[in-house]
Short mmCIF file of C-alpha atoms and ligand atoms in Angstrom, two decimals:
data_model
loop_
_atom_site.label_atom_id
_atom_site.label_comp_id
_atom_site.label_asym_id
_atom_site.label_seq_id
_atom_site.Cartn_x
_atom_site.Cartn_y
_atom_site.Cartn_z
CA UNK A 1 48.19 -35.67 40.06
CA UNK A 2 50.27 -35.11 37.22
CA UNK A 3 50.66 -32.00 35.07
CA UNK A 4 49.20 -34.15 32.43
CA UNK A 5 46.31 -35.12 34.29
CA UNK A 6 46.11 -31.73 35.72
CA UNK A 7 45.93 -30.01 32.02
CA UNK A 8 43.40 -32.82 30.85
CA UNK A 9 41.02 -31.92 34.01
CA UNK A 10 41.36 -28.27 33.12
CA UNK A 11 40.29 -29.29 29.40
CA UNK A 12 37.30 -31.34 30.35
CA UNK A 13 36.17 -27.99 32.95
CA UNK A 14 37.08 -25.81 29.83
CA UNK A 15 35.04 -28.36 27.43
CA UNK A 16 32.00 -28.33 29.85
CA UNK A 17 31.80 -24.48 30.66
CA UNK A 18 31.68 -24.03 26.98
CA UNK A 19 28.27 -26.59 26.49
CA UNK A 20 26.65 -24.74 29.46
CA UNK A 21 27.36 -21.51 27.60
CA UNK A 22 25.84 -22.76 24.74
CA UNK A 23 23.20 -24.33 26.50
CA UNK A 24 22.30 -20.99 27.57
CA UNK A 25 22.87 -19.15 24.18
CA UNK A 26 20.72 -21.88 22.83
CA UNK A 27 17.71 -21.14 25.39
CA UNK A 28 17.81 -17.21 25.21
CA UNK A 29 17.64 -17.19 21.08
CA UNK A 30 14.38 -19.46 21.32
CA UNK A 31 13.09 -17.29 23.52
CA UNK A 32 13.47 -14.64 21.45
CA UNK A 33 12.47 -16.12 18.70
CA UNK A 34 9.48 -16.84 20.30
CA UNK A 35 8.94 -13.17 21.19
CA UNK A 36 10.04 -11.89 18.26
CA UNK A 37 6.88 -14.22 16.22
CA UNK A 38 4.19 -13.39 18.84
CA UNK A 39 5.19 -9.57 18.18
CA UNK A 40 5.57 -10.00 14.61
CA UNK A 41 2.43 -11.96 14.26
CA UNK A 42 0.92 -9.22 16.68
CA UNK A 43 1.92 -6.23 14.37
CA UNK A 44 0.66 -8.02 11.13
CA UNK A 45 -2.48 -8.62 12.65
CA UNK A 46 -3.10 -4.56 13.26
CA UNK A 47 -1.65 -4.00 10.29
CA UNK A 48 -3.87 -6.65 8.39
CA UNK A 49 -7.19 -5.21 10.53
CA UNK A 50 -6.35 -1.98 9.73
CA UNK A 51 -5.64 -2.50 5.87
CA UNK A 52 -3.45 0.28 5.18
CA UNK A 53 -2.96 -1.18 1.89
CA UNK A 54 -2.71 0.95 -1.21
CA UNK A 55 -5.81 2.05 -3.04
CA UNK A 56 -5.54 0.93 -7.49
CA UNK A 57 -7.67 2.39 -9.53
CA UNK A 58 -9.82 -0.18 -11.58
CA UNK A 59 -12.19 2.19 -13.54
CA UNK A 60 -11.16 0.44 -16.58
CA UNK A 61 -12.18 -3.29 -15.48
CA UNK A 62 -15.70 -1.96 -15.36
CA UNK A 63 -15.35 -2.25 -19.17
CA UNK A 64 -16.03 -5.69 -19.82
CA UNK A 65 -19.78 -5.93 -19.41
CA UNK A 66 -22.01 -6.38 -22.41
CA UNK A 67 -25.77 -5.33 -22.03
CA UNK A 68 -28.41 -7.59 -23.71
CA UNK A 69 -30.73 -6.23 -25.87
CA UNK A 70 -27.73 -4.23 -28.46
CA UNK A 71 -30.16 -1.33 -29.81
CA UNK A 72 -28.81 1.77 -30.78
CA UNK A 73 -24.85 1.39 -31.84
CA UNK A 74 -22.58 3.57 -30.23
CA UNK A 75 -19.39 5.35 -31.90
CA UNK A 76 -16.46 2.49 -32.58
CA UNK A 77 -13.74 3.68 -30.18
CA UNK A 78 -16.36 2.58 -27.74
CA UNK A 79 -17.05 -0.75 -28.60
CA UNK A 80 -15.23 -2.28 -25.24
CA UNK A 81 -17.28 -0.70 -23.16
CA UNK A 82 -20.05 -2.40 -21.72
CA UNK A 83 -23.29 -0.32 -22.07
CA UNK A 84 -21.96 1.42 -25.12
CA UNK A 85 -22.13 -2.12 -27.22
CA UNK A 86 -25.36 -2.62 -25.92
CA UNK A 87 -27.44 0.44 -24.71
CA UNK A 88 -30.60 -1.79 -23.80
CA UNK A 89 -33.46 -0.58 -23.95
CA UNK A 90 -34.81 0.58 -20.68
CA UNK A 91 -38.30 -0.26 -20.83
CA UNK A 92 -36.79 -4.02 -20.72
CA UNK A 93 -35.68 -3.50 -17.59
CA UNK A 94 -38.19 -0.84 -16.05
CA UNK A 95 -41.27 -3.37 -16.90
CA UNK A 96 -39.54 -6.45 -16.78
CA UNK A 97 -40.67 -6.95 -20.05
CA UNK A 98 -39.71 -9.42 -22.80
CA UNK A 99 -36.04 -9.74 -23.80
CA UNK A 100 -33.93 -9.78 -21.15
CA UNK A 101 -33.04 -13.01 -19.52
CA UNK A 102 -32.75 -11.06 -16.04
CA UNK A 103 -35.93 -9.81 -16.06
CA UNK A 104 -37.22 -12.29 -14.19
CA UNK A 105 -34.72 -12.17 -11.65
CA UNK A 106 -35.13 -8.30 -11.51
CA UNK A 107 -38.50 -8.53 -10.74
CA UNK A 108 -38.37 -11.17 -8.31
CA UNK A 109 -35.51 -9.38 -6.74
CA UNK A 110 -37.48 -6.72 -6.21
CA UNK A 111 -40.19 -8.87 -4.30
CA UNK A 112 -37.61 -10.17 -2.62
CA UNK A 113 -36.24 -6.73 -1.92
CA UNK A 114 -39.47 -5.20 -0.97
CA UNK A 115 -40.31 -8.41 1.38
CA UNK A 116 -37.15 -7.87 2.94
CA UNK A 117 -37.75 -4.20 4.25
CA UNK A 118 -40.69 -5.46 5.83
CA UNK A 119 -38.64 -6.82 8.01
CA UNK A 120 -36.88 -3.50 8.81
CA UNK A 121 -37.47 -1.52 11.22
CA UNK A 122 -38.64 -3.79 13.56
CA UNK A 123 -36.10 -4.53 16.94
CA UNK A 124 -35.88 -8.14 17.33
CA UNK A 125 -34.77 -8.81 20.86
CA UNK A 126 -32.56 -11.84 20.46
CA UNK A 127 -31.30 -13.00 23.75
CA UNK A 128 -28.81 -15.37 22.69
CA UNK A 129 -27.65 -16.36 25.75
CA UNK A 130 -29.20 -15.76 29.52
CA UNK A 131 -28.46 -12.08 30.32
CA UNK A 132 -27.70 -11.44 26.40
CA UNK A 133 -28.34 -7.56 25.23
CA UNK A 134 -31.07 -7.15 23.13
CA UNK A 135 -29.85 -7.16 19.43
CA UNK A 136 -31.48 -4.52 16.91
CA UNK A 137 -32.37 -5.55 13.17
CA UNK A 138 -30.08 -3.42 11.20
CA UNK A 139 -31.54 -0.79 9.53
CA UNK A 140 -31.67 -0.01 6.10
CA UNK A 141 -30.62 3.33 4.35
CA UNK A 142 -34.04 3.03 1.94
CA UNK A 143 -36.55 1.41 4.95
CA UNK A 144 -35.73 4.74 6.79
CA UNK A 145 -35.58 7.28 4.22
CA UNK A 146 -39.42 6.28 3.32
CA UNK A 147 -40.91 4.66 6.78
CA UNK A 148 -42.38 2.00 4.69
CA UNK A 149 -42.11 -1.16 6.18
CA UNK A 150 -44.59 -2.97 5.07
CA UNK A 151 -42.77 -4.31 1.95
CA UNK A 152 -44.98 -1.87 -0.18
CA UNK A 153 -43.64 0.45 -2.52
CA UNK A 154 -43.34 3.74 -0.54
CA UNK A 155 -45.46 6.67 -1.91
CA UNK A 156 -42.37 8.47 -0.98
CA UNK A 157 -39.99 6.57 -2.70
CA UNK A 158 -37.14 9.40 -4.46
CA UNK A 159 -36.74 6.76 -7.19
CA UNK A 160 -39.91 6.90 -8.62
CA UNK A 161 -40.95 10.60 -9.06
CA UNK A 162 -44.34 10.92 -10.13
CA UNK A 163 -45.12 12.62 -13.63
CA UNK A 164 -41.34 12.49 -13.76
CA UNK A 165 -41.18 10.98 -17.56
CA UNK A 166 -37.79 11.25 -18.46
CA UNK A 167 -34.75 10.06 -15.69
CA UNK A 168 -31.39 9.85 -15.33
CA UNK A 169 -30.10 8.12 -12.80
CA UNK A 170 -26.67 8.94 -12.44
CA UNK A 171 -23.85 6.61 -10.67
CA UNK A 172 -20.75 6.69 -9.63
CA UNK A 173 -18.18 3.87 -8.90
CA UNK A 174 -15.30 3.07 -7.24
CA UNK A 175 -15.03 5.77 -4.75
CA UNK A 176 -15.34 7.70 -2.73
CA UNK A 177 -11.90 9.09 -3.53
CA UNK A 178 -9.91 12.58 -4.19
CA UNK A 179 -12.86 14.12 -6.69
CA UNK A 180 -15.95 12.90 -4.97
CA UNK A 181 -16.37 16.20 -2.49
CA UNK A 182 -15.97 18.34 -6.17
CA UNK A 183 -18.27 16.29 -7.09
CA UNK A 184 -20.89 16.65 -4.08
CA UNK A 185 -20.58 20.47 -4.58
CA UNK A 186 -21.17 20.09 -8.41
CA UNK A 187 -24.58 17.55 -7.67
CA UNK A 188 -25.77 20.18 -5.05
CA UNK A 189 -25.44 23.39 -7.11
CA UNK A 190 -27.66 21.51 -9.77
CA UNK A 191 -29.62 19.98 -7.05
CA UNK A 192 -29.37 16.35 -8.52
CA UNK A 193 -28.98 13.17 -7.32
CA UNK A 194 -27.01 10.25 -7.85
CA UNK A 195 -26.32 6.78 -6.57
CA UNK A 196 -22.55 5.98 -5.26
CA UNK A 197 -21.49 2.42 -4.98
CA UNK A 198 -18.65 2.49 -2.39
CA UNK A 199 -15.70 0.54 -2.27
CA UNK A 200 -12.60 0.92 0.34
CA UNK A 201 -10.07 2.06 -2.06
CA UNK A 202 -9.29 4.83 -0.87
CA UNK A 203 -10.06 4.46 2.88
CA UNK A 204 -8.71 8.29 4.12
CA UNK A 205 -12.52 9.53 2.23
CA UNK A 206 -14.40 6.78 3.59
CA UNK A 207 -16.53 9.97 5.56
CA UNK A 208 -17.70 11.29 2.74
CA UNK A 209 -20.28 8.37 2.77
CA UNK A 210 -21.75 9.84 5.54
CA UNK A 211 -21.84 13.44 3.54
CA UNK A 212 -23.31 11.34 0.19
CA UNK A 213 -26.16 10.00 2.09
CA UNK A 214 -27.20 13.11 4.33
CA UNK A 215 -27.37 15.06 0.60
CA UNK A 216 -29.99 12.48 -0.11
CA UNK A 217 -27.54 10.23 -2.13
CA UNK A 218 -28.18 6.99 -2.16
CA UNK A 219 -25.54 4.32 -1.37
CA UNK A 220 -24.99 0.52 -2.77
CA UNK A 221 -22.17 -1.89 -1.91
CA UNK A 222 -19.49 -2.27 -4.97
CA UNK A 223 -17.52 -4.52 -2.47
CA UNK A 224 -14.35 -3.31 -0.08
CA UNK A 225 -11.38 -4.37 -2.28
CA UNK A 226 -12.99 -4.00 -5.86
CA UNK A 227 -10.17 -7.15 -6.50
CA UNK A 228 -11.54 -8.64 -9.14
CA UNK A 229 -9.21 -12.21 -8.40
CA UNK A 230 -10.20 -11.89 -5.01
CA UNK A 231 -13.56 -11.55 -4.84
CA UNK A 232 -14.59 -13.70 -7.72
CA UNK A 233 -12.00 -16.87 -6.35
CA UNK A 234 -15.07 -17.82 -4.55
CA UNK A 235 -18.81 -17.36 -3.04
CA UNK A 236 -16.98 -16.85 0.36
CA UNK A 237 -14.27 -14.45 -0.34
CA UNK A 238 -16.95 -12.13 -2.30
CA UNK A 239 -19.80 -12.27 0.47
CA UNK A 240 -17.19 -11.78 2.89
CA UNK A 241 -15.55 -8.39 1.00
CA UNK A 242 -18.89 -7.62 0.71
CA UNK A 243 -19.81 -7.31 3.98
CA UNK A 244 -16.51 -5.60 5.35
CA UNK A 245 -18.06 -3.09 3.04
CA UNK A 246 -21.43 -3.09 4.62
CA UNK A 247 -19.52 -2.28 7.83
CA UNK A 248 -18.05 0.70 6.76
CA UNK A 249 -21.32 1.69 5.34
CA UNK A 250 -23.03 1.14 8.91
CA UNK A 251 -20.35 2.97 10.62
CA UNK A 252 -20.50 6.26 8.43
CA UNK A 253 -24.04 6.49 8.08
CA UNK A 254 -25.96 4.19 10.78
CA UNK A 255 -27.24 2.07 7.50
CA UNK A 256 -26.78 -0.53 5.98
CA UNK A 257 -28.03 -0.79 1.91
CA UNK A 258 -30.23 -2.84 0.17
CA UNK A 259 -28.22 -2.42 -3.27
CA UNK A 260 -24.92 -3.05 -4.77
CA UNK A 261 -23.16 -3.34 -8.24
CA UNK A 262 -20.48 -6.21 -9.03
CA UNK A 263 -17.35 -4.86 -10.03
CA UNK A 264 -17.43 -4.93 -13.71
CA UNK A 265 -21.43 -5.65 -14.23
CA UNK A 266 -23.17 -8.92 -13.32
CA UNK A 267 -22.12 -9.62 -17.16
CA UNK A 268 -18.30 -9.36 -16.27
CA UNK A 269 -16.21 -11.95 -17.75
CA UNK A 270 -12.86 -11.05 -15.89
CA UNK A 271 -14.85 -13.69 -13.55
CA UNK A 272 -14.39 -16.51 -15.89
CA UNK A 273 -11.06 -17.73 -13.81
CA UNK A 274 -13.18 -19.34 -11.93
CA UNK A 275 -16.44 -20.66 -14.40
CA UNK A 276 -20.60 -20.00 -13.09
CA UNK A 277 -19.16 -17.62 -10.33
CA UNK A 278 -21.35 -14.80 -11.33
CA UNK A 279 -24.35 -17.18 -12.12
CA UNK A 280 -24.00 -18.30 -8.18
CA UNK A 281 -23.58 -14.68 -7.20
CA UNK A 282 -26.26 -13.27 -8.57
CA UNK A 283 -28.43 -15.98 -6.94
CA UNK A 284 -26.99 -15.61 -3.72
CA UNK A 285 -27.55 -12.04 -3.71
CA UNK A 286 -31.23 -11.81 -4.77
CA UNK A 287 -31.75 -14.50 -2.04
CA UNK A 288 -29.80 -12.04 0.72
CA UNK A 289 -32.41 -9.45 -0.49
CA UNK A 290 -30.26 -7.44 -2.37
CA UNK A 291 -31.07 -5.49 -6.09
CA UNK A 292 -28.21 -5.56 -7.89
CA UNK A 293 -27.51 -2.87 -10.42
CA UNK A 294 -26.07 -2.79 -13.81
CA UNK A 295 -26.51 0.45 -16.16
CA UNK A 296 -28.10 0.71 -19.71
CA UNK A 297 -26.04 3.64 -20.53
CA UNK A 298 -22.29 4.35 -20.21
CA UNK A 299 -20.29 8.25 -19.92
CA UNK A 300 -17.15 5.69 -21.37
CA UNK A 301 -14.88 6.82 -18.63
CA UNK A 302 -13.96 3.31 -18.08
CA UNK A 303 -11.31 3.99 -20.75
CA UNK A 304 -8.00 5.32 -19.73
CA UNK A 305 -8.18 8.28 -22.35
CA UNK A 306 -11.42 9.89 -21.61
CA UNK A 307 -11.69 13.68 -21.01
CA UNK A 308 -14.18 16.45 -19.93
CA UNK A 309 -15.20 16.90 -23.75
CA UNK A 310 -15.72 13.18 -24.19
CA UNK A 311 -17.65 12.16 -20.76
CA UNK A 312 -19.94 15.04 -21.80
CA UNK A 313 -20.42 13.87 -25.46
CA UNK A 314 -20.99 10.16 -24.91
CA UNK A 315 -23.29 10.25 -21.86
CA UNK A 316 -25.62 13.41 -23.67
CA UNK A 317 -25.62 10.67 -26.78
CA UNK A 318 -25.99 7.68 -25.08
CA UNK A 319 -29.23 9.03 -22.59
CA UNK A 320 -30.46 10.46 -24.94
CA UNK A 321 -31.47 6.62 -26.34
CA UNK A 322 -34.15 6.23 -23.65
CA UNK A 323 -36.35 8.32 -21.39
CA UNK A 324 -34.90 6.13 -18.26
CA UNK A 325 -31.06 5.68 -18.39
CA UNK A 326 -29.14 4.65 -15.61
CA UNK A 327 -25.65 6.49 -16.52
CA UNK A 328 -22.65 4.59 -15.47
CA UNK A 329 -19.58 6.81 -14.16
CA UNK A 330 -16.63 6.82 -11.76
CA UNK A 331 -15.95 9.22 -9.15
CA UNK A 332 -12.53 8.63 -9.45
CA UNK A 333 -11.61 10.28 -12.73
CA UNK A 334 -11.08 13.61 -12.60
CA UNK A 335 -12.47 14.24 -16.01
CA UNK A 336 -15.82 12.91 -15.13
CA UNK A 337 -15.94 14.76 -12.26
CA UNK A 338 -15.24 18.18 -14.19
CA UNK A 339 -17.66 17.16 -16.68
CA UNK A 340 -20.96 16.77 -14.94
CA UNK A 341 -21.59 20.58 -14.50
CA UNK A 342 -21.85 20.87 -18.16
CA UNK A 343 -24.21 17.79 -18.27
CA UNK A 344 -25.82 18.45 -15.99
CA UNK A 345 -26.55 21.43 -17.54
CA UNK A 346 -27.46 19.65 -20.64
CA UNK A 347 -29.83 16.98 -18.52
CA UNK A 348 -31.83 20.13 -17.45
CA UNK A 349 -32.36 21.89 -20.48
CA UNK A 350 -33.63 18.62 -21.98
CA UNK A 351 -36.03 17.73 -19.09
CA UNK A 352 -34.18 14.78 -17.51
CA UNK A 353 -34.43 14.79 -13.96
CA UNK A 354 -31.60 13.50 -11.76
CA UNK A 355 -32.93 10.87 -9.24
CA UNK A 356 -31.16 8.62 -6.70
CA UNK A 357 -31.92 4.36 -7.35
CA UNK A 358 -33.88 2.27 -4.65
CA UNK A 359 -34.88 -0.96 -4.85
CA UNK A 360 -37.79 0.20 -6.47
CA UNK A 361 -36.20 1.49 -9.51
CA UNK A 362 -35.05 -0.08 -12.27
CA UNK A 363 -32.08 -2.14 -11.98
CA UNK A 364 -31.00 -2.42 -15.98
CA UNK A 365 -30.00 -5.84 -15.60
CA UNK A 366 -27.57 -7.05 -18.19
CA UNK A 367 -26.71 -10.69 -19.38
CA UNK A 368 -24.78 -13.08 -17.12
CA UNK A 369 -21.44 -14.23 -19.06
CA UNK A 370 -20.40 -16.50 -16.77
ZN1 ZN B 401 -15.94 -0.60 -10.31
#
């Protein structure tokens, strides 16, 4: 063997320790690789269950609802905001009289509503499979507050005080979040109740559902993400928000709820991205048994630049157009929150009474936009 043939050997060895090498190199990166996505995709899904995401504040979207039946005008600056433009009268929507196209849905919601509860209370043992636990019915915040479960109206309902002629039914959206324990001290000193619809917004409060109901609050669904392109893309996405909702409900109080508000109103027209969404959502929810809420009267805190002083003046002006009103707010202002001693105040020297909703009170339903 020559040195030539000696140096061209050496080369080839050379040539072929190098594609081993990189045979090797090549086999340890997809491996990790392959670790490093099952981790990854490991981590995102905690992440994703856990939803750590940032709370946004959407008081303002709740804006876009118009009421029916415009009666009595409300000041200008207010002429966004849903109830304001149209403070309907309540007696529409208490009776299920004539003039409101909803009516008829209300009151066959309410059937519906009251049928359902029937159903509550009883343990259904479903053995879905040999050896299968027994499954309980879920129970109902408003089944076990009054023991009816007939599907009557409860004698006991706290909704429907007798001899109580002139009501507000005060509620809160959006929260709970950073005000609503103020708030809970403010509702107890007056003794008053009010009706919260819940979101997950601001997850770190979620307990304080749990507090709400045990002071004889009631509690309604106003969906887990309150994200309006979200939960209006579809039938699916909003049912399933809705019920991640329900969840947290059941967890913090034992209950689930019979009621629930759509983020901006059932007459919302953010919705319109995606045309006869709330037409579809409304029926699916009165044929899930749920009442669905609107309000017939408005605090305007929906705005940005609300205060104390206005909160106070426009929900003292705009109850004061009905004996019933059902007073929408947000828990999540700061300004509302710091107003409701004062109206309060002003609700008691005028003989309102502060009651929490059921199924069995009025629902205010306002016209479907879309
Ligand atoms: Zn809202």
């Amino acid at each position: 063997m020559d040195a030539e043939e000696r140096r061209r050997r050496n080369i080839e060895r050379y040539e072929a320790r190098v594609r081993q090498v990189r045979r090797i190199k090549r086999t340890i990166v997809i491996v990790a690789v392959a670790v490093a996505v099952g981790v990854t995709g490991i981590v995102w899904g905690a992440g994703h269950r856990k939803n750590t995401g940032t709370a946004t504040v959407h008081a303002e979207n709740d804006t876009t609802a118009q009421a029916v039946t415009a009666t009595p005008t409300a000041t200008p600056e207010s002429g966004n905001d849903a109830a304001v433009s149209g403070v309907s009268a309540v007696s529409d929507v208490t009776a299920g009289s004539a003039g409101m196209e909803s009516d008829s849905s209300a009151a066959s919601s309410s059937a519906e509503t009251a049928a359902g509860f029937g159903e509550v209370g009883e343990t259904v043992a479903q053995a879905a499979s040999e050896g299968a636990e027994a499954v309980s019915t879920p129970k109902y915040i408003w089944a076990d507050m009054t023991g009816v479960t007939d599907g009557s109206v409860p004698d006991n309902d706290p909704s429907l005080q007798e001899g109580t002629k002139k009501i507000i039914y005060l509620t809160f959206d959006d929260g709970p979040g950073p005000y609503t324990a103020q708030l809970l001290d403010i509702l107890k000193k007056h003794n008053a109740k009010a009706t919260f619809f819940v979101t997950n917004q601001f997850p770190e409060y979620a307990d304080l559902i749990k507090r709400e109901a045990d002071e004889g609050h009631s509690i309604a669904v106003h969906t887990y993400s309150h994200d309006y392109q979200t939960i209006y893309a579809s039938s699916e996405n909003f049912w399933n928000d809705f019920e991640q909702m329900q969840q947290i409900i059941e967890q913090e109080t034992g209950y689930r709820t019979k009621l629930m508000r759509f983020p901006g109103g059932s007459s919302n027209t953010v919705s319109r991205f995606n045309p006869g969404i709330m037409t579809q959502l409304i029926q699916e929810a009165e044929s899930k048994g749920y009442t669905f809420i609107d309000w017939n009267a408005s605090s305007g805190d929906g705005r940005v630049d609300t205060t104390s002083e206005s909160v106070i003046a426009e929900s003292e002006e705009q109850c004061s157009y009905s004996d019933t009103s059902v007073l929408l707010c947000h828990d999540i202002k700061q300004s509302t929150v710091e107003a409701m001693d004062e109206f309060l105040t002003w609700g008691e020297q005028n003989g309102y009474t502060f009651l929490p909703m059921s199924p069995y009170s009025n629902s205010c339903h306002q016209q479907i936009n879309n």
